[in-house]
Short mmCIF file of C-alpha atoms in Angstrom, two decimals:
data_model
loop_
_atom_site.label_atom_id
_atom_site.label_comp_id
_atom_site.label_asym_id
_atom_site.label_seq_id
_atom_site.Cartn_x
_atom_site.Cartn_y
_atom_site.Cartn_z
CA UNK A 229 70.41 144.44 12.62
CA UNK A 230 68.07 144.21 15.62
CA UNK A 231 70.70 142.37 17.68
CA UNK A 232 73.37 144.98 16.80
CA UNK A 233 71.03 147.82 17.80
CA UNK A 234 70.20 146.05 21.08
CA UNK A 235 73.92 145.55 21.78
CA UNK A 236 74.71 149.22 21.15
CA UNK A 237 71.83 150.41 23.34
CA UNK A 238 72.95 148.05 26.12
CA UNK A 239 76.54 149.30 25.93
CA UNK A 240 75.48 152.96 25.99
CA UNK A 241 73.40 152.42 29.12
CA UNK A 242 76.01 150.29 30.89
CA UNK A 243 79.02 152.38 29.84
CA UNK A 244 77.65 155.90 29.21
CA UNK A 245 81.12 157.49 29.05
CA UNK A 246 82.82 154.92 26.83
CA UNK A 247 82.01 156.93 23.70
CA UNK A 248 85.17 157.57 21.70
CA UNK A 249 86.29 155.90 18.48
CA UNK A 250 89.84 156.25 19.82
CA UNK A 251 91.26 157.60 23.07
CA UNK A 252 94.92 158.39 23.69
CA UNK A 253 96.79 158.32 27.03
CA UNK A 254 96.91 161.50 29.08
CA UNK A 255 100.00 163.65 28.72
CA UNK A 256 100.57 167.01 30.38
CA UNK A 257 97.02 166.85 31.80
CA UNK A 258 95.25 166.38 28.47
CA UNK A 259 94.33 163.50 26.16
CA UNK A 260 93.49 163.40 22.45
CA UNK A 261 90.10 161.83 21.63
CA UNK A 262 88.46 160.93 18.32
CA UNK A 263 84.81 160.80 17.22
CA UNK A 264 83.59 160.33 13.64
CA UNK A 265 87.00 161.03 12.15
CA UNK A 266 87.50 164.27 14.06
CA UNK A 267 89.81 164.88 17.02
CA UNK A 268 89.97 167.08 20.09
CA UNK A 269 91.18 167.14 23.70
CA UNK A 270 89.71 166.45 27.12
CA UNK A 271 91.01 167.21 30.60
CA UNK A 272 91.29 164.67 33.41
CA UNK A 273 88.01 165.95 34.88
CA UNK A 274 86.23 164.99 31.62
CA UNK A 275 85.74 168.54 30.33
CA UNK A 276 86.62 169.29 26.73
CA UNK A 277 89.58 171.55 26.03
CA UNK A 278 88.70 171.26 22.34
CA UNK A 279 85.67 169.37 21.11
CA UNK A 280 86.40 166.84 18.34
CA UNK A 281 86.28 169.25 15.42
CA UNK A 282 89.83 169.00 14.06
CA UNK A 283 91.37 166.82 11.38
CA UNK A 284 94.24 165.81 13.68
CA UNK A 285 95.83 166.81 16.96
CA UNK A 286 99.18 166.07 18.59
CA UNK A 287 99.78 165.58 22.32
CA UNK A 288 100.36 168.56 24.58
CA UNK A 289 103.98 169.25 25.34
CA UNK A 290 105.11 172.12 27.56
CA UNK A 291 101.61 173.57 27.56
CA UNK A 292 101.13 173.63 23.78
CA UNK A 293 99.65 171.25 21.22
CA UNK A 294 99.68 171.27 17.43
CA UNK A 295 96.23 170.98 15.80
CA UNK A 296 95.27 170.54 12.13
CA UNK A 297 92.40 172.38 10.46
CA UNK A 298 91.70 172.72 6.73
CA UNK A 299 95.03 171.06 5.96
CA UNK A 300 97.15 173.52 8.01
CA UNK A 301 98.69 173.22 11.47
CA UNK A 302 98.52 175.74 14.28
CA UNK A 303 98.97 175.64 18.07
CA UNK A 304 96.57 175.84 21.01
CA UNK A 305 97.26 176.33 24.72
CA UNK A 306 95.82 174.34 27.66
CA UNK A 307 92.70 176.52 27.63
CA UNK A 308 92.06 175.56 24.01
CA UNK A 309 92.95 179.04 22.75
CA UNK A 310 94.66 179.27 19.37
CA UNK A 311 97.90 181.22 19.91
CA UNK A 312 99.64 180.44 16.61
CA UNK A 313 97.38 180.51 13.56
CA UNK A 314 96.87 177.70 11.06
CA UNK A 315 99.59 178.21 8.46
CA UNK A 316 102.06 175.30 8.60
CA UNK A 317 102.30 172.10 6.55
CA UNK A 318 103.87 170.25 9.50
CA UNK A 319 104.33 171.19 13.15
CA UNK A 320 106.58 169.67 15.81
CA UNK A 321 106.40 169.84 19.61
CA UNK A 322 107.58 172.89 21.52
CA UNK A 323 110.78 172.02 23.38
CA UNK A 324 112.69 174.70 25.28
CA UNK A 325 110.25 177.25 23.83
CA UNK A 326 110.94 176.38 20.20
CA UNK A 327 109.26 174.19 17.57
CA UNK A 328 110.35 172.94 14.15
CA UNK A 329 107.71 173.71 11.51
CA UNK A 330 107.30 173.30 7.74
CA UNK A 331 105.88 175.97 5.44
CA UNK A 332 105.67 175.73 1.65
CA UNK A 333 107.86 172.64 1.81
CA UNK A 334 110.67 174.38 3.71
CA UNK A 335 111.69 173.82 7.33
CA UNK A 336 112.29 176.49 9.97
CA UNK A 337 112.01 177.14 13.72
CA UNK A 338 109.52 179.35 15.58
CA UNK A 339 109.04 180.39 19.21
CA UNK A 340 105.77 180.49 21.18
CA UNK A 341 105.02 184.00 19.96
CA UNK A 342 105.17 182.71 16.39
CA UNK A 343 108.40 184.60 15.78
CA UNK A 344 110.73 182.97 13.25
CA UNK A 345 113.93 181.88 15.03
CA UNK A 346 115.50 180.04 12.11
CA UNK A 347 114.33 181.03 8.59
CA UNK A 348 112.68 178.57 6.21
CA UNK A 349 115.85 177.59 4.39
CA UNK A 350 116.16 173.91 5.28
CA UNK A 351 115.17 170.45 4.11
CA UNK A 352 115.28 169.04 7.64
CA UNK A 353 116.14 170.15 11.18
CA UNK A 354 116.86 167.62 13.94
CA UNK A 355 115.86 167.86 17.58
CA UNK A 356 118.12 169.88 19.84
CA UNK A 357 121.00 167.97 21.45
CA UNK A 358 123.45 169.72 23.77
CA UNK A 359 122.12 173.11 22.71
CA UNK A 360 122.62 172.57 18.98
CA UNK A 361 120.56 171.21 16.07
CA UNK A 362 121.78 169.43 12.97
CA UNK A 363 120.18 170.82 9.83
CA UNK A 364 120.20 170.05 6.13
CA UNK A 365 120.19 173.17 3.96
CA UNK A 366 118.03 173.68 0.91
CA UNK A 367 120.24 175.17 -1.80
CA UNK A 368 118.80 176.98 -4.79
CA UNK A 369 120.48 176.65 -8.19
CA UNK A 370 119.66 177.89 -11.67
CA UNK A 371 118.03 174.57 -12.47
CA UNK A 372 115.83 174.76 -9.39
CA UNK A 373 116.19 173.13 -6.01
CA UNK A 374 119.47 171.27 -5.77
CA UNK A 375 120.81 169.57 -2.65
CA UNK A 376 124.56 170.05 -3.07
CA UNK A 377 127.06 167.93 -1.18
CA UNK A 378 128.14 170.37 1.54
CA UNK A 379 124.64 171.04 2.82
CA UNK A 380 124.81 170.14 6.53
CA UNK A 381 125.14 172.81 9.20
CA UNK A 382 124.47 173.38 12.90
CA UNK A 383 121.88 175.80 14.26
CA UNK A 384 122.24 177.21 17.78
CA UNK A 385 119.45 178.23 20.17
CA UNK A 386 119.37 181.70 18.60
CA UNK A 387 118.66 180.20 15.20
CA UNK A 388 122.11 181.12 13.86
CA UNK A 389 124.19 178.79 11.71
CA UNK A 390 127.53 177.70 13.15
CA UNK A 391 130.36 176.86 10.77
CA UNK A 392 130.37 176.46 7.02
CA UNK A 393 128.47 173.76 5.16
CA UNK A 394 129.72 170.18 5.50
CA UNK A 395 129.26 166.88 3.68
CA UNK A 396 128.30 165.21 6.97
CA UNK A 397 128.19 166.16 10.65
CA UNK A 398 127.79 164.39 13.99
CA UNK A 399 126.12 165.72 17.13
CA UNK A 400 128.12 167.79 19.60
CA UNK A 401 129.73 165.86 22.45
CA UNK A 402 131.75 167.54 25.17
CA UNK A 403 131.63 170.79 23.18
CA UNK A 404 133.08 169.36 19.97
CA UNK A 405 131.42 167.98 16.84
CA UNK A 406 132.99 165.82 14.13
CA UNK A 407 132.48 167.24 10.60
CA UNK A 408 133.29 166.00 7.10
CA UNK A 409 134.40 168.18 4.17
CA UNK A 410 136.38 167.41 1.03
CA UNK A 411 136.65 163.77 2.10
CA UNK A 412 138.21 164.41 5.53
CA UNK A 413 136.93 164.60 9.10
CA UNK A 414 137.88 167.06 11.81
CA UNK A 415 136.23 168.89 14.70
CA UNK A 416 134.53 172.24 15.28
CA UNK A 417 133.43 174.01 18.47
CA UNK A 418 130.03 175.61 19.08
CA UNK A 419 131.13 178.89 17.53
CA UNK A 420 131.83 177.05 14.27
CA UNK A 421 135.62 177.32 14.50
CA UNK A 422 137.50 174.35 13.07
CA UNK A 423 139.66 173.59 16.10
CA UNK A 424 141.04 170.20 15.05
CA UNK A 425 142.24 169.96 11.47
CA UNK A 426 140.07 168.12 8.95
CA UNK A 427 142.53 165.37 8.02
CA UNK A 428 141.03 162.10 9.23
CA UNK A 429 139.29 159.38 7.25
CA UNK A 430 136.92 158.72 10.18
CA UNK A 431 136.32 160.45 13.50
CA UNK A 432 134.30 159.37 16.58
CA UNK A 433 132.65 161.55 19.22
CA UNK A 434 134.65 162.81 22.17
CA UNK A 435 134.11 160.93 25.41
CA UNK A 436 135.89 161.67 28.68
CA UNK A 437 138.16 164.06 26.76
CA UNK A 438 139.28 161.59 24.09
CA UNK A 439 138.15 160.60 20.59
CA UNK A 440 139.10 157.73 18.30
CA UNK A 441 140.28 158.76 14.83
CA UNK A 442 141.07 156.75 11.68
CA UNK A 443 143.86 157.68 9.27
CA UNK A 444 145.91 155.66 6.77
CA UNK A 445 143.74 152.62 7.54
CA UNK A 446 144.66 152.62 11.24
CA UNK A 447 142.87 153.81 14.41
CA UNK A 448 144.36 156.05 17.08
CA UNK A 449 143.18 158.37 19.86
CA UNK A 450 143.47 162.16 20.15
CA UNK A 451 142.79 164.59 22.99
CA UNK A 452 140.93 167.89 22.74
CA UNK A 453 144.10 169.64 21.63
CA UNK A 454 144.21 167.36 18.61
CA UNK A 455 147.36 165.65 19.84
CA UNK A 456 147.87 161.93 19.43
CA UNK A 457 147.41 160.11 22.72
CA UNK A 458 147.51 156.79 20.89
CA UNK A 459 149.46 156.82 17.62
CA UNK A 460 147.26 155.34 14.87
CA UNK A 461 148.30 151.69 14.61
CA UNK A 462 145.24 149.65 15.57
CA UNK A 463 142.66 147.94 13.37
CA UNK A 464 139.90 149.06 15.77
CA UNK A 465 139.57 151.09 18.96
CA UNK A 466 136.41 150.98 21.08
CA UNK A 467 135.12 153.72 23.37
CA UNK A 468 136.61 153.95 26.86
CA UNK A 469 134.83 152.08 29.62
CA UNK A 470 136.10 152.19 33.22
CA UNK A 471 139.25 153.88 31.95
CA UNK A 472 140.08 151.13 29.43
CA UNK A 473 139.38 150.79 25.71
CA UNK A 474 139.33 147.59 23.68
CA UNK A 475 141.80 147.54 20.78
CA UNK A 476 142.21 145.17 17.85
CA UNK A 477 145.64 144.50 16.38
CA UNK A 478 146.43 141.72 13.90
CA UNK A 479 143.12 139.98 14.72
CA UNK A 480 143.84 139.94 18.45
CA UNK A 481 142.09 141.98 21.16
CA UNK A 482 143.67 143.80 24.08
CA UNK A 483 143.18 146.95 26.19
CA UNK A 484 144.76 150.39 26.46
CA UNK A 485 144.38 153.07 29.13
CA UNK A 486 143.75 156.79 28.57
CA UNK A 487 147.45 157.49 28.16
CA UNK A 488 147.57 155.02 25.28
CA UNK A 489 149.62 152.46 27.18
CA UNK A 490 148.82 148.83 26.39
CA UNK A 491 147.74 147.59 29.81
CA UNK A 492 146.76 144.21 28.37
CA UNK A 493 148.56 143.36 25.13
CA UNK A 494 146.36 142.15 22.23
CA UNK A 495 146.16 138.36 22.72
CA UNK A 496 142.46 137.33 22.72
CA UNK A 497 140.31 136.16 19.82
CA UNK A 498 137.48 138.32 21.21
CA UNK A 499 136.87 140.52 24.22
CA UNK A 500 134.19 142.68 25.86
CA UNK A 501 134.35 146.01 27.67
CA UNK A 502 135.24 146.14 31.34
CA UNK A 503 132.34 146.26 33.79
CA UNK A 504 132.68 146.33 37.58
CA UNK A 505 136.42 145.71 37.33
CA UNK A 506 136.29 142.62 35.10
CA UNK A 507 136.08 141.81 31.40
CA UNK A 508 134.90 138.74 29.52
CA UNK A 509 137.41 137.44 26.98
CA UNK A 510 137.59 134.31 24.85
CA UNK A 511 139.96 132.26 22.73
CA UNK A 512 139.56 129.57 20.07
CA UNK A 513 136.81 128.75 17.56
CA UNK A 514 134.07 131.02 16.28
CA UNK A 515 132.33 133.61 18.45
CA UNK A 516 128.53 133.31 18.82
CA UNK A 517 126.47 135.92 20.66
CA UNK A 518 124.00 133.27 21.84
CA UNK A 519 126.70 130.91 23.02
CA UNK A 520 125.31 128.17 20.76
CA UNK A 521 127.59 126.00 18.63
CA UNK A 522 130.70 127.86 19.72
CA UNK A 523 134.01 126.13 20.43
CA UNK A 524 135.48 129.21 22.04
CA UNK A 525 136.40 129.20 25.72
CA UNK A 526 135.32 132.20 27.76
CA UNK A 527 136.83 133.44 31.01
CA UNK A 528 137.19 136.58 33.12
CA UNK A 529 140.21 138.82 33.51
CA UNK A 530 140.85 141.68 35.92
CA UNK A 531 142.17 145.14 35.03
CA UNK A 532 145.75 143.79 35.09
CA UNK A 533 144.95 141.01 32.62
CA UNK A 534 145.01 138.29 35.27
CA UNK A 535 142.73 135.31 34.59
CA UNK A 536 140.26 135.16 37.50
CA UNK A 537 137.79 132.44 36.49
CA UNK A 538 137.85 128.99 35.00
CA UNK A 539 136.93 128.52 31.36
CA UNK A 540 133.32 128.21 30.17
CA UNK A 541 131.54 127.60 26.89
CA UNK A 542 129.89 131.02 27.18
CA UNK A 543 129.71 134.01 29.56
CA UNK A 544 127.08 136.74 29.58
CA UNK A 545 127.21 139.98 31.62
CA UNK A 546 123.78 140.85 33.08
CA UNK A 547 122.45 144.32 33.84
CA UNK A 548 123.14 143.63 37.51
CA UNK A 549 126.39 142.62 39.16
CA UNK A 550 126.44 138.94 38.17
CA UNK A 551 127.57 136.96 35.13
CA UNK A 552 125.76 134.00 33.59
CA UNK A 553 127.99 131.06 32.68
CA UNK A 554 127.38 128.08 30.41
CA UNK A 555 129.22 124.75 30.50
CA UNK A 556 128.22 121.49 28.83
CA UNK A 557 124.78 122.95 27.91
CA UNK A 558 123.99 123.85 31.52
CA UNK A 559 123.84 127.35 32.99
CA UNK A 560 125.08 128.81 36.27
CA UNK A 561 126.18 132.12 37.81
CA UNK A 562 129.56 133.64 38.67
CA UNK A 563 130.52 136.97 40.25
CA UNK A 564 132.69 139.66 38.71
CA UNK A 565 135.51 138.26 40.82
CA UNK A 566 135.13 134.90 39.05
CA UNK A 567 133.58 133.11 42.03
CA UNK A 568 131.00 130.46 41.11
CA UNK A 569 127.73 131.20 42.92
CA UNK A 570 125.72 128.55 41.10
CA UNK A 571 127.51 125.72 39.34
CA UNK A 572 126.18 125.07 35.81
CA UNK A 573 122.98 123.10 36.50
CA UNK A 574 119.97 124.81 34.86
CA UNK A 575 118.82 124.31 31.29
CA UNK A 576 118.37 128.05 30.84
CA UNK A 577 118.84 131.22 32.86
CA UNK A 578 117.42 134.63 31.98
CA UNK A 579 118.75 138.06 32.89
CA UNK A 580 118.84 139.24 36.50
CA UNK A 581 116.09 141.63 37.69
CA UNK A 582 115.92 143.22 41.16
CA UNK A 583 118.52 140.73 42.43
CA UNK A 584 116.51 137.69 41.28
CA UNK A 585 117.23 135.39 38.34
CA UNK A 586 114.65 133.39 36.38
CA UNK A 587 115.80 129.78 35.82
CA UNK A 588 114.41 126.94 33.70
CA UNK A 589 114.64 123.18 34.00
CA UNK A 590 113.48 120.65 31.42
CA UNK A 591 110.75 118.43 32.87
CA UNK A 592 110.67 115.01 31.16
CA UNK A 593 107.23 114.19 32.57
CA UNK A 594 105.52 117.24 31.05
CA UNK A 595 107.88 117.47 28.07
CA UNK A 596 108.42 121.15 28.66
CA UNK A 597 110.43 123.75 30.52
CA UNK A 598 109.53 124.58 34.10
CA UNK A 599 110.33 128.06 35.40
CA UNK A 600 111.45 129.15 38.84
CA UNK A 601 113.66 131.68 40.63
CA UNK A 602 116.94 131.93 42.47
CA UNK A 603 118.43 134.98 44.14
CA UNK A 604 121.78 136.50 43.18
CA UNK A 605 123.47 134.36 45.83
CA UNK A 606 122.17 131.18 44.22
CA UNK A 607 119.47 130.40 46.80
CA UNK A 608 116.35 128.87 45.25
CA UNK A 609 113.09 130.77 45.83
CA UNK A 610 110.31 128.20 45.97
CA UNK A 611 110.05 125.33 43.51
CA UNK A 612 110.86 125.29 39.81
CA UNK A 613 107.29 124.52 38.77
CA UNK A 614 105.79 127.29 36.65
CA UNK A 615 104.86 127.13 32.98
CA UNK A 616 105.69 130.85 32.73
CA UNK A 617 107.62 133.26 34.93
CA UNK A 618 108.29 136.94 34.24
CA UNK A 619 111.16 138.98 35.56
CA UNK A 620 110.60 140.85 38.82
CA UNK A 621 109.27 144.41 38.64
CA UNK A 622 108.20 146.53 41.59
CA UNK A 623 108.94 143.63 43.95
CA UNK A 624 106.57 141.16 42.25
CA UNK A 625 106.60 138.70 39.33
CA UNK A 626 103.85 137.21 37.17
CA UNK A 627 103.77 133.40 37.03
CA UNK A 628 101.50 130.77 35.49
CA UNK A 629 100.67 127.24 36.66
CA UNK A 630 98.02 124.79 35.44
CA UNK A 631 96.59 127.34 33.01
CA UNK A 632 96.12 130.09 35.62
CA UNK A 633 98.15 133.21 36.38
CA UNK A 634 98.96 134.92 39.67
CA UNK A 635 101.68 137.07 41.23
CA UNK A 636 104.33 136.24 43.78
CA UNK A 637 106.64 138.38 45.91
CA UNK A 638 110.43 138.07 46.20
CA UNK A 639 110.08 135.34 48.82
CA UNK A 640 108.01 133.23 46.42
CA UNK A 641 104.76 133.80 48.36
CA UNK A 642 101.58 133.90 46.31
CA UNK A 643 100.02 137.34 46.62
CA UNK A 644 96.78 136.67 44.83
CA UNK A 645 94.93 133.43 44.22
CA UNK A 646 95.50 131.63 40.93
CA UNK A 647 92.15 132.62 39.52
CA UNK A 648 93.20 134.75 36.55
CA UNK A 649 93.52 133.53 33.01
CA UNK A 650 96.10 136.17 32.23
CA UNK A 651 98.01 138.92 34.02
CA UNK A 652 99.92 141.56 32.08
CA UNK A 653 102.05 144.56 33.03
CA UNK A 654 101.37 148.01 31.62
CA UNK A 655 103.97 149.41 29.23
CA UNK A 656 105.02 151.66 32.11
CA UNK A 657 106.33 148.85 34.29
CA UNK A 658 107.30 151.27 37.09
CA UNK A 659 103.70 151.83 38.16
CA UNK A 660 102.00 149.71 40.78
CA UNK A 661 99.21 148.31 38.60
CA UNK A 662 98.64 145.18 36.52
CA UNK A 663 96.06 144.14 33.96
CA UNK A 664 94.23 140.98 34.99
CA UNK A 665 91.90 138.92 32.84
CA UNK A 666 89.22 136.35 33.73
CA UNK A 667 87.32 134.10 31.37
CA UNK A 668 83.62 134.90 31.15
CA UNK A 669 81.38 133.03 28.70
CA UNK A 670 84.37 132.01 26.57
CA UNK A 671 85.63 135.59 26.46
CA UNK A 672 88.34 137.20 28.54
CA UNK A 673 87.32 140.36 30.39
CA UNK A 674 89.97 142.62 31.90
CA UNK A 675 90.31 144.55 35.11
CA UNK A 676 93.10 146.05 37.21
CA UNK A 677 94.81 145.05 40.43
CA UNK A 678 97.69 146.57 42.38
CA UNK A 679 100.97 144.87 43.18
CA UNK A 680 99.51 143.67 46.48
CA UNK A 681 96.97 141.57 44.59
CA UNK A 682 94.05 143.83 45.55
CA UNK A 683 91.39 144.22 42.84
CA UNK A 684 90.81 147.87 41.96
CA UNK A 685 88.74 147.38 38.82
CA UNK A 686 86.64 144.28 38.31
CA UNK A 687 87.21 142.25 35.16
CA UNK A 688 84.48 143.88 33.09
CA UNK A 689 86.18 145.49 30.06
CA UNK A 690 87.14 144.01 26.71
CA UNK A 691 90.55 145.68 26.89
CA UNK A 692 92.66 147.72 29.29
CA UNK A 693 94.77 149.84 26.96
CA UNK A 694 97.16 152.10 28.87
CA UNK A 695 97.89 153.92 32.11
CA UNK A 696 99.23 157.45 32.50
CA UNK A 697 98.85 160.35 34.95
CA UNK A 698 96.49 158.34 37.15
CA UNK A 699 94.04 157.61 34.31
CA UNK A 700 93.42 154.33 32.46
CA UNK A 701 92.20 153.97 28.87
CA UNK A 702 89.65 151.16 28.50
CA UNK A 703 87.80 149.63 25.57
CA UNK A 704 84.37 148.06 25.53
CA UNK A 705 82.98 146.84 22.25
CA UNK A 706 84.12 149.31 19.60
CA UNK A 707 84.38 152.33 21.91
CA UNK A 708 87.03 153.79 24.21
CA UNK A 709 86.85 155.77 27.42
CA UNK A 710 88.65 156.56 30.67
CA UNK A 711 88.51 155.34 34.26
CA UNK A 712 90.43 156.47 37.33
CA UNK A 713 92.65 154.26 39.50
CA UNK A 714 89.67 153.10 41.54
CA UNK A 715 87.72 152.02 38.47
CA UNK A 716 85.31 154.97 38.34
CA UNK A 717 84.46 156.10 34.82
CA UNK A 718 85.49 159.66 34.02
CA UNK A 719 82.30 161.46 33.15
CA UNK A 720 82.54 163.24 29.81
CA UNK A 721 81.03 166.75 30.09
CA UNK A 722 79.25 167.04 26.77
#
């Protein structure tokens, strides 16, 4: 007991502002904090917007936050003033001036004046997409509350229902929404008019002016006038990508254009969508997403169906403009034109990031994989020697060697000395900061450095939790607090 008391007194004196039982990241200039089971808000300058007196709070969004008191939710503004009284069972964020709320078990929509936009007649209301919300109606019957089949509707920004009730509905896309009634799908516009007859067994969203439909066990394509662009005859039709859509006919894959013409007749055992003018296709054996234990042969074709690469055991399209290839259990790289940049040589290759690819070679001496990097032209960057190597982010990568971690730039140059036990990115990988940990008396303490390797916060905290709006959440012992980007604790104005 004495030791615990001494520890707590030491922590209070060393970290006088690390006082919260929980501390959330800043959002919209405010952060939720918790003490003794109660919650409130602080500003970035450390002043309380609301002292921890509430049962629960939600993050600020568009200048408003939902807060819970005596089992009911209300809303406060950035000054901490209650502008919508505590009367709701549940309360969502304000988006475009409206929030979905629950009262007496029923769902409705209010504005920032507390005015009811959509009455409390619903079981559920989705978030707004393309100016419309999907909603499930609550239908009263003589026996009580009864959710009948045709209970789905759309609600516009004025809170008005559009169209009659449907068995199922999909979100609006390009001004049209697919709806299901009496066992058949069709389309309505935002006024609720049924503009394409409900006669299909399945119906996809419109994209680039076209939608795939399913009728009599076959897929076709219609335009916004409801006319067949592709007469239903296929076993599957994918969405259009680069003006082409994959089609399946008699267990063979091919491609059609937007007019419905078969540009590449169905002839492949499997195929992928076109990207950057090329598509990966394969024939023979069983398809495996990992490329393992597959006897299929993969190759590239152009938009005319011409074969433009040799055959491989597996091909994988990266997020960037290169393709990973596998042959005889070795990996290499080819371009979208089918040109081999790196012949299959590496034991593994990861995805491309910022024009650089992480590669792995099996090292017989250490009985493990060694990591390194090559650029998207196949040029090796430094040696393949690391026990760990991350993808590049913000021009740097985290690597480990001999039990220590450090960062390197895109030339392979070490930016900071290999003195850290661990280096981790924040969840927001687009910022310029990294968590760094050093071992101290058999315990790792964390600090922060920038992507130039410069230490901003010494390794003195038990945990570095999150970064947002220029403020970092830290943990020491059992308590949380905030520091700025230079490591200065934010003083809490009690």
